[in-house]
Amino acid sequence: MSEQDRINEHSKDKQLEPFRRDTGENLTTNQGVRVDDTNNSLKAGARGPTLLEDFHLREKMMHFDHERIPERVVHARGSGAHGYFQVYESIAELTKAKFLQDPSVKTPVFVRFSTVVGFRGSADTVRDVRGFATKFYTEDGVYDLVGNNMPIFFIQDGIKFPDLVHAIKPEPHNEMPQASAAHDTFWDFISLMPESMHMIMWVLSDRALPRSYRMMEGFGVHTFRFINEQGKARFVKFHWKPLLGMHSLVWDEVQKLAGKDPDFNRRDLWEAIEMGEYPEFELGVQIVEAEDEHKFDFDLLDATKIIPEEDVPVRPIGKMVLNRNPDNFFAETEQVAFHPGHVVPGIDFTNDPLLQGRLFSYLDTQLIRLGGPNFAEIPINRSVCPVHNNQRDGYMRQTIDKGRVSYSPNSLAGGCPMTNPENLRTFVHHAERVEGHKIRERSDSFKDHFSQATLFWNSLSEPEKDHLVSAAHFELGKVEHKEIRQRMVDLFNQVDHEFAKRVAQGIGVPEPTEEVMKNHKRRSPALSMENTVKDTVKSRRVAILAADGFDHSQLTAMQQALQNAGASTKIVSKFGGKIRSIDGQEIEVDKSFVTTASVMFDAIYIPGGQQSIEALKQQGDAIHFVNEAFKHGKAIAATSEGVDLLKQSDIAGAVMVEPQSSEPMTSRKGVVTALNGANLSAVAEAFVGAIAQHRHWTRTQKERVPA
Ligand code: HDE
């Protein structure tokens, strides 16, 4: 295989091919011996004891007994996808990384998205950071960008990681709560760790509730280095930007989803790829010249800080497309082993003490999780370029190394495999000059823990601020120890006085009286999700509520319009089976009220049809569907008699749903109505626009709507 062939979009796929296995016709043992019966163990007489001789039983049971491996200590619950990455144009001036040179090369990738805190079987939609780990199978070896959906971290030094994780995981005496930070040990720790304040603002924000893995940003978090062919080093921060924009769920919704569909984000990713709606992310970089290292009012080595995008713009350098679901969850998504230390020539580390801590942890944890030192040979982890070294043996060794030489230097194998520091494709560590005393100390340049927390707060829109305050009410409201709640309010008071007062009001502790830290009033618009992409409904899911006697032409016209815009629809009714329109046409119901809920959709549409609407009006589930979608800020459309269902619901008083005679159609705060079905194309256009807005947070009366 030529080098070029080896690195193309399909090279990883081809490499995996020999490992794939179909079900096969005949059931055999692991030795390939055909089995006569797998339903009855071998016994001495039909009612007699089982015989030790039953090799099929023993082998089957032995394998089953060992099917589980330890789950990841953090990021246990994940979802993977294959795809490729393509650079827009060569960035050779910045880095010699081979996969960032040639726009015609599609470098294969495998991505694993994850939650951090919950166990492997926990719900997807919890309030948490999301992992965003990408394995690039490049021509110069495997490069892992092991990032998160938040650009910073809780702690500045890796040595605090075990403490952080112990504090946030379920409490050790009773193993509660699952997949949640809302408990005493976490907030006890945080209230004593002011360096976590910036990250805490992100975790309390809507960023912690992504609508989809396809709609969240990713960040390398640490400052890394790019090294070009001339050996010039620059600082770099990595950003993934979703082409669909960043969008979130609402708190009430995520809690319901955790019960109704704990696989919500996983299913969303899987279905999108199956339907050809391939998730796309742009890779961007913020570059800082080496000589500018100290020009910021924070330290580039401090992982609790961002470089505001307005100060150093993010330069898009390429695009990743995820276009193939894994064949087997365990073999790929579970066994994949990421490591921030997997770098290729052209990408290097900095002295960020958090990053340095990570460099030890990942290999170490994989040793036990994947059962020995040979996990790089597991198909999903294999490099697509050749691997040669003197490593031998160990549990589960796959490679059959030929010859008698496994040491260096040697003469018997002509000195091979050789090292070659002169070759530009060889990884040579950046020769950074370092000097210092051996001390356990934090640099003074790491000591401002509040300015960027304030920057984040200042940059949010009003609805985002409201959500953040409510999140603090929930999280801290669950904390039993009042002194911990108090300490948090005192810390928040150093972020913003008004914010701290609002939090205090909801958690039963006195409001701070003094403004201890003057708000610097700086903002970074890039931090608000209000300023994200809002011009597409691609891959959005719309529920159409209907019953017998619905208006077929309205329903199908809306379906068509939504599909043309890239959204997909599901017909929801009381029961599964078929429903019949006024003019006798039958359509298949996709989901019944018991198998779905408004929380699984981005928007709802109610077509007319007297009989259909009369039936829906009698169904509490239909009314609830409307109320709940309204409360969660979702776009709602109703035409002709469909408007009556809105009037019957609790949203009638909350928005003006009755079109005026002078207005054939109304569209207010994401509720689109028309008494006349003839206006369907205008309704559809307004509805598509309303869905593209994602959510209509400014519905002032939504709090009064029960749901
Ligand atoms: Fe991780 N982290 N981490 N982490 N991390 C792991 O590695 C660790 C940190 C991240 O989908 C573990 O194989 C330490 C920051 C992701 O398989 C473990 C520190 C960021 C994933 C580990 C950090 C991350 C992990 C658990 C502080 C964002 C999931 C299982 C020094 C930049 C990768 C494993 C996947 C997984 C250690 C901090 C991202 C224990 C010690 C900061 C996305 O090795």
Coordinates of C-alpha atoms in Angstrom, one line a residue, residues 262-648:
P262 CA -31.7 7.9 28.8
D263 CA -30.0 7.4 25.5
F264 CA -31.2 10.7 24.0
N265 CA -27.8 12.1 22.9
R266 CA -26.5 8.7 21.9
R267 CA -29.6 8.0 19.8
D268 CA -29.5 11.4 18.3
L269 CA -25.9 10.9 17.1
W270 CA -26.6 7.4 15.8
E271 CA -29.8 8.3 14.0
A272 CA -28.3 11.4 12.4
I273 CA -25.5 9.3 10.9
E274 CA -27.9 6.6 9.8
M275 CA -30.0 9.2 8.1
G276 CA -27.1 10.7 6.3
E277 CA -27.2 13.9 8.4
Y278 CA -23.5 13.7 9.0
P279 CA -22.3 15.8 12.0
E280 CA -19.8 18.4 10.9
F281 CA -17.3 20.4 12.9
E282 CA -14.8 23.0 11.9
L283 CA -11.4 22.8 13.5
G284 CA -10.1 26.2 14.5
V285 CA -6.9 27.4 16.1
Q286 CA -6.0 30.4 18.2
I287 CA -2.3 31.2 17.6
V288 CA -0.1 33.1 19.9
E289 CA 3.5 33.9 18.9
A290 CA 6.1 32.6 21.3
E291 CA 7.3 36.2 22.1
D292 CA 3.7 37.1 23.1
E293 CA 3.6 34.5 25.9
H294 CA 3.3 37.1 28.6
K295 CA 1.2 39.7 27.0
F296 CA -2.1 38.5 28.5
D297 CA -3.5 39.3 32.0
F298 CA -3.6 35.6 32.7
D299 CA -1.1 32.8 32.2
L300 CA -1.3 30.7 29.0
L301 CA -0.3 27.7 31.0
D302 CA -3.3 28.1 33.3
A303 CA -6.1 25.7 32.1
T304 CA -8.8 27.7 34.0
K305 CA -8.4 30.5 31.5
I306 CA -9.6 31.1 27.9
I307 CA -8.1 33.4 25.4
P308 CA -11.1 35.5 24.5
E309 CA -11.9 35.0 20.8
E310 CA -12.2 38.7 20.3
D311 CA -8.6 39.1 21.4
V312 CA -7.2 36.3 19.4
P313 CA -9.6 35.2 16.6
V314 CA -10.2 31.5 16.0
R315 CA -8.8 30.7 12.5
P316 CA -10.8 27.8 10.9
I317 CA -8.3 25.3 9.4
G318 CA -10.3 22.3 8.4
K319 CA -13.5 20.3 8.7
M320 CA -14.4 17.0 10.3
V321 CA -17.3 14.9 9.0
L322 CA -18.7 12.0 11.0
N323 CA -20.2 9.6 8.5
R324 CA -20.1 6.1 9.8
N325 CA -21.5 4.5 13.0
P326 CA -19.3 1.9 14.7
D327 CA -20.0 -1.8 13.8
N328 CA -19.7 -2.9 17.4
F329 CA -19.9 -0.7 20.5
F330 CA -17.6 -2.7 22.7
A331 CA -14.9 -3.4 20.1
E332 CA -14.7 0.3 19.1
T333 CA -16.3 2.8 21.4
E334 CA -15.5 0.9 24.6
Q335 CA -12.0 -0.3 23.7
V336 CA -10.8 2.9 22.1
A337 CA -7.9 4.3 24.2
F338 CA -7.3 8.1 23.9
H339 CA -4.2 9.8 25.4
P340 CA -3.3 13.5 25.2
G341 CA 0.3 12.2 25.0
H342 CA -0.4 10.8 21.5
V343 CA 1.1 13.6 19.4
V344 CA 2.7 13.7 16.0
P345 CA 5.6 15.8 14.7
G346 CA 4.5 19.4 14.5
I347 CA 2.3 19.3 17.7
D348 CA 3.9 19.6 21.1
F349 CA 3.1 20.2 24.8
T350 CA 3.5 23.2 27.1
N351 CA 4.3 23.2 30.8
D352 CA 0.6 23.5 31.8
P353 CA 0.6 21.5 35.0
L354 CA -2.8 20.1 34.3
L355 CA -1.7 18.7 31.0
Q356 CA 1.5 17.3 32.5
G357 CA -0.6 15.4 35.0
R358 CA -2.7 14.0 32.2
L359 CA 0.3 12.7 30.4
F360 CA 0.9 10.1 33.1
S361 CA -2.8 9.2 33.7
Y362 CA -4.1 7.9 30.4
L363 CA -1.6 5.2 29.7
D364 CA -1.7 4.2 33.3
T365 CA -5.5 3.8 33.4
Q366 CA -5.6 1.9 30.1
L367 CA -3.2 -0.7 31.4
I368 CA -5.8 -2.0 33.8
R369 CA -8.9 -1.1 31.8
L370 CA -7.8 -2.9 28.7
G371 CA -6.0 -5.7 30.5
G372 CA -2.3 -5.2 29.8
P373 CA 0.2 -3.3 27.8
N374 CA -0.8 -4.3 24.3
F375 CA -3.9 -2.2 23.8
A376 CA -2.3 -0.3 20.9
E377 CA -2.9 -3.5 19.0
I378 CA -6.6 -3.5 19.5
P379 CA -8.1 -2.8 16.0
I380 CA -9.6 0.6 16.8
N381 CA -6.4 1.8 18.4
R382 CA -4.0 0.7 15.6
S383 CA -2.1 3.2 13.7
V384 CA -2.7 3.1 10.0
C385 CA 1.0 3.8 9.4
P386 CA 3.5 1.0 10.2
V387 CA 4.7 0.4 13.8
H388 CA 8.2 -0.9 14.5
N389 CA 9.8 -1.1 17.8
N390 CA 11.4 -3.6 20.2
Q391 CA 8.4 -4.1 22.5
R392 CA 7.6 -7.8 22.9
D393 CA 5.2 -10.1 24.8
G394 CA 2.7 -9.2 27.5
Y395 CA -1.0 -10.2 27.8
M396 CA -2.9 -10.6 24.5
R397 CA 0.1 -9.9 22.2
Q398 CA -1.2 -10.0 18.6
T399 CA 1.8 -9.2 16.5
I400 CA 4.1 -12.1 15.6
D401 CA 7.5 -10.3 15.6
K402 CA 10.0 -12.1 13.4
G403 CA 13.6 -12.6 14.0
R404 CA 15.8 -12.7 17.1
V405 CA 16.5 -9.1 17.7
S406 CA 14.4 -7.0 20.1
Y407 CA 16.9 -4.6 21.4
S408 CA 18.8 -1.4 20.4
P409 CA 21.6 -0.9 19.5
N410 CA 22.0 -4.1 17.6
S411 CA 24.2 -5.2 14.7
L412 CA 22.4 -8.5 14.0
A413 CA 19.4 -6.7 12.4
G414 CA 21.6 -4.0 10.8
G415 CA 20.7 -1.6 13.6
C416 CA 17.0 -1.7 12.8
P417 CA 14.5 -0.4 13.7
M418 CA 16.5 2.9 13.6
T419 CA 15.9 6.3 15.1
N420 CA 16.4 9.3 12.9
P421 CA 16.2 12.7 14.6
E422 CA 17.3 14.5 11.4
N423 CA 14.2 13.4 9.5
L424 CA 11.4 16.0 9.7
R425 CA 8.9 13.3 10.1
T426 CA 10.5 12.2 13.3
F427 CA 9.1 13.5 16.6
V428 CA 11.7 15.5 18.3
H429 CA 10.6 17.3 21.5
H430 CA 10.7 21.1 21.3
A431 CA 13.9 22.1 23.1
E432 CA 12.3 24.5 25.5
R433 CA 14.7 26.0 28.0
V434 CA 13.6 25.3 31.5
E435 CA 15.3 26.3 34.8
G436 CA 14.1 26.4 38.4
H437 CA 14.1 25.2 41.9
K438 CA 12.4 21.9 42.8
I439 CA 9.4 23.2 44.6
R440 CA 5.7 22.5 45.2
E441 CA 4.3 25.9 44.4
R442 CA 1.7 27.6 42.2
S443 CA 2.9 30.5 40.0
D444 CA 1.6 33.9 41.1
S445 CA 0.4 34.3 37.5
F446 CA -2.2 31.6 38.2
K447 CA -3.9 33.4 41.1
D448 CA -6.7 35.5 39.6
H449 CA -9.7 33.1 39.8
F450 CA -12.5 35.5 39.3
S451 CA -12.0 37.9 36.3
Q452 CA -12.9 35.3 33.7
A453 CA -15.8 34.0 35.7
T454 CA -17.1 37.5 35.7
L455 CA -16.4 37.8 31.9
F456 CA -18.5 34.7 31.3
W457 CA -21.3 36.0 33.4
N458 CA -21.3 39.4 31.7
S459 CA -21.3 37.8 28.3
L460 CA -24.5 35.8 28.7
S461 CA -27.9 36.9 27.5
E462 CA -30.6 37.5 30.1
P463 CA -32.3 34.1 29.6
E464 CA -28.9 32.4 29.8
K465 CA -28.3 34.2 33.1
D466 CA -31.7 33.2 34.4
H467 CA -31.0 29.6 33.6
L468 CA -27.6 29.8 35.3
V469 CA -29.2 31.2 38.5
S470 CA -31.8 28.5 38.5
A471 CA -29.1 25.9 38.0
A472 CA -27.3 27.2 41.1
H473 CA -30.6 27.1 43.0
F474 CA -31.0 23.4 42.1
E475 CA -27.4 22.3 42.6
L476 CA -26.9 24.2 45.9
G477 CA -30.4 23.7 47.0
K478 CA -29.6 20.0 47.2
V479 CA -26.6 20.7 49.5
E480 CA -27.6 19.9 53.1
H481 CA -24.8 21.8 54.8
K482 CA -25.7 25.4 55.1
E483 CA -22.1 26.5 55.6
I484 CA -21.2 25.1 52.2
R485 CA -24.0 27.0 50.5
Q486 CA -22.9 30.1 52.3
R487 CA -19.3 29.7 51.2
M488 CA -20.5 29.3 47.6
V489 CA -22.5 32.5 47.8
D490 CA -19.4 34.3 49.2
L491 CA -17.3 33.0 46.2
F492 CA -20.1 34.1 43.7
N493 CA -20.0 37.5 45.3
Q494 CA -16.5 37.8 44.0
V495 CA -17.8 37.0 40.5
D496 CA -20.7 39.5 40.5
H497 CA -22.6 41.0 43.4
E498 CA -26.1 40.8 41.8
F499 CA -25.5 37.3 40.7
A500 CA -24.5 36.2 44.3
K501 CA -27.7 38.0 45.6
R502 CA -29.9 36.1 43.2
V503 CA -28.4 32.8 44.1
A504 CA -28.7 33.5 47.8
Q505 CA -32.4 34.3 47.5
G506 CA -33.1 30.7 46.3
I507 CA -31.0 28.7 48.7
G508 CA -31.9 29.9 52.1
V509 CA -28.7 31.8 53.0
P510 CA -28.4 35.6 53.6
E511 CA -27.7 37.8 50.6
P512 CA -24.3 39.3 50.6
T513 CA -24.5 42.9 51.6
E514 CA -21.2 44.2 50.3
E515 CA -19.9 44.3 46.7
V516 CA -16.5 42.9 47.4
M517 CA -15.3 42.9 43.8
K518 CA -16.2 45.6 41.3
N519 CA -17.5 44.0 38.1
H520 CA -15.0 44.9 35.3
K521 CA -18.0 45.0 32.8
R522 CA -15.9 43.3 30.0
R523 CA -17.8 41.0 27.7
S524 CA -16.9 38.4 25.1
P525 CA -19.9 37.9 22.7
A526 CA -18.5 34.5 21.5
L527 CA -19.3 33.1 24.9
S528 CA -23.1 33.5 24.6
M529 CA -25.0 30.8 22.8
E530 CA -27.5 33.4 21.7
N531 CA -24.9 34.5 19.1
T532 CA -24.7 31.1 17.5
V533 CA -25.9 29.7 14.1
K534 CA -29.6 30.1 13.9
D535 CA -30.4 29.8 10.2
T536 CA -30.9 26.1 9.8
V537 CA -33.4 23.4 10.8
K538 CA -31.2 20.6 9.4
S539 CA -31.8 17.4 11.3
R540 CA -34.4 18.9 13.6
R541 CA -37.2 16.6 14.7
V542 CA -40.8 17.8 14.5
A543 CA -43.8 16.0 16.0
I544 CA -47.1 16.2 14.1
L545 CA -50.1 15.6 16.4
A546 CA -53.1 14.1 14.6
A547 CA -56.0 11.7 15.0
D548 CA -58.7 10.2 12.7
G549 CA -60.2 13.0 10.6
F550 CA -57.1 15.1 10.2
D551 CA -56.6 17.4 7.2
H552 CA -54.4 15.4 4.9
S553 CA -53.4 18.2 2.6
Q554 CA -52.3 20.4 5.4
L555 CA -50.3 17.6 7.1
T556 CA -48.5 16.5 4.0
A557 CA -47.8 20.0 2.8
M558 CA -46.2 20.8 6.1
Q559 CA -44.3 17.5 6.1
Q560 CA -42.9 18.3 2.7
A561 CA -41.9 21.9 3.6
L562 CA -40.1 20.7 6.7
Q563 CA -38.3 17.9 4.8
N564 CA -37.3 20.3 2.1
A565 CA -35.7 22.5 4.8
G566 CA -33.8 19.5 6.2
A567 CA -36.0 18.6 9.2
S568 CA -37.7 15.3 9.7
T569 CA -41.2 14.6 11.1
K570 CA -43.0 11.9 13.1
I571 CA -46.7 11.4 13.3
V572 CA -47.8 11.2 16.9
S573 CA -51.2 10.0 18.0
K574 CA -53.0 8.2 20.8
F575 CA -52.2 4.7 19.5
G576 CA -49.9 3.2 17.0
G577 CA -51.3 1.8 13.7
K578 CA -53.0 3.9 11.1
I579 CA -55.1 7.0 11.2
R580 CA -57.5 8.1 8.5
S581 CA -57.9 11.7 7.1
I582 CA -61.2 13.5 6.4
D583 CA -60.9 12.5 2.8
G584 CA -60.3 8.9 3.7
Q585 CA -56.5 8.7 3.2
E586 CA -54.6 6.5 5.7
I587 CA -51.2 7.2 7.2
E588 CA -49.0 5.3 9.6
V589 CA -48.6 6.6 13.1
D590 CA -44.9 6.7 14.1
K591 CA -45.2 7.1 17.8
S592 CA -48.0 6.8 20.3
F593 CA -48.3 9.1 23.3
V594 CA -47.1 6.4 25.6
T595 CA -43.9 5.8 23.6
T596 CA -42.9 9.4 23.0
A597 CA -43.1 12.9 24.5
S598 CA -42.6 16.5 23.5
V599 CA -39.2 16.4 25.0
M600 CA -38.0 14.2 22.2
F601 CA -38.8 16.8 19.6
D602 CA -37.6 20.3 18.6
A603 CA -41.0 21.5 17.5
I604 CA -44.6 20.5 17.1
Y605 CA -47.2 21.0 14.4
I606 CA -51.0 20.5 14.7
P607 CA -52.8 20.3 11.3
G608 CA -56.6 21.0 11.1
G609 CA -59.4 18.6 10.8
Q610 CA -62.5 19.0 13.0
Q611 CA -62.7 15.4 14.1
S612 CA -59.0 15.0 14.7
I613 CA -58.8 18.1 16.9
E614 CA -62.0 17.2 18.9
A615 CA -60.3 13.9 19.7
L616 CA -57.0 15.5 20.7
K617 CA -58.8 18.0 22.9
Q618 CA -60.1 15.1 24.9
Q619 CA -56.6 13.6 25.4
G620 CA -54.6 15.0 28.3
D621 CA -51.5 13.7 26.7
A622 CA -52.0 15.9 23.6
I623 CA -52.7 19.0 25.8
H624 CA -49.6 18.2 27.9
F625 CA -47.6 17.8 24.7
V626 CA -48.5 21.4 23.7
N627 CA -48.0 22.8 27.2
E628 CA -44.7 21.2 27.7
A629 CA -43.3 22.2 24.3
F630 CA -44.4 25.8 25.0
K631 CA -42.8 25.8 28.4
H632 CA -39.5 24.5 26.9
G633 CA -39.5 27.3 24.4
K634 CA -40.1 25.2 21.3
A635 CA -41.6 26.3 18.0
I636 CA -45.3 25.4 17.7
A637 CA -47.5 25.7 14.6
A638 CA -51.2 25.1 14.2
T639 CA -53.5 25.5 11.2
S640 CA -57.3 25.9 11.0
E641 CA -59.0 23.7 13.7
G642 CA -55.5 22.9 15.0
V643 CA -55.5 26.4 16.6
D644 CA -58.4 25.1 18.8
L645 CA -56.1 22.7 20.5
L646 CA -53.8 25.5 21.5
K647 CA -56.8 27.4 22.8
Q648 CA -57.8 24.4 24.9

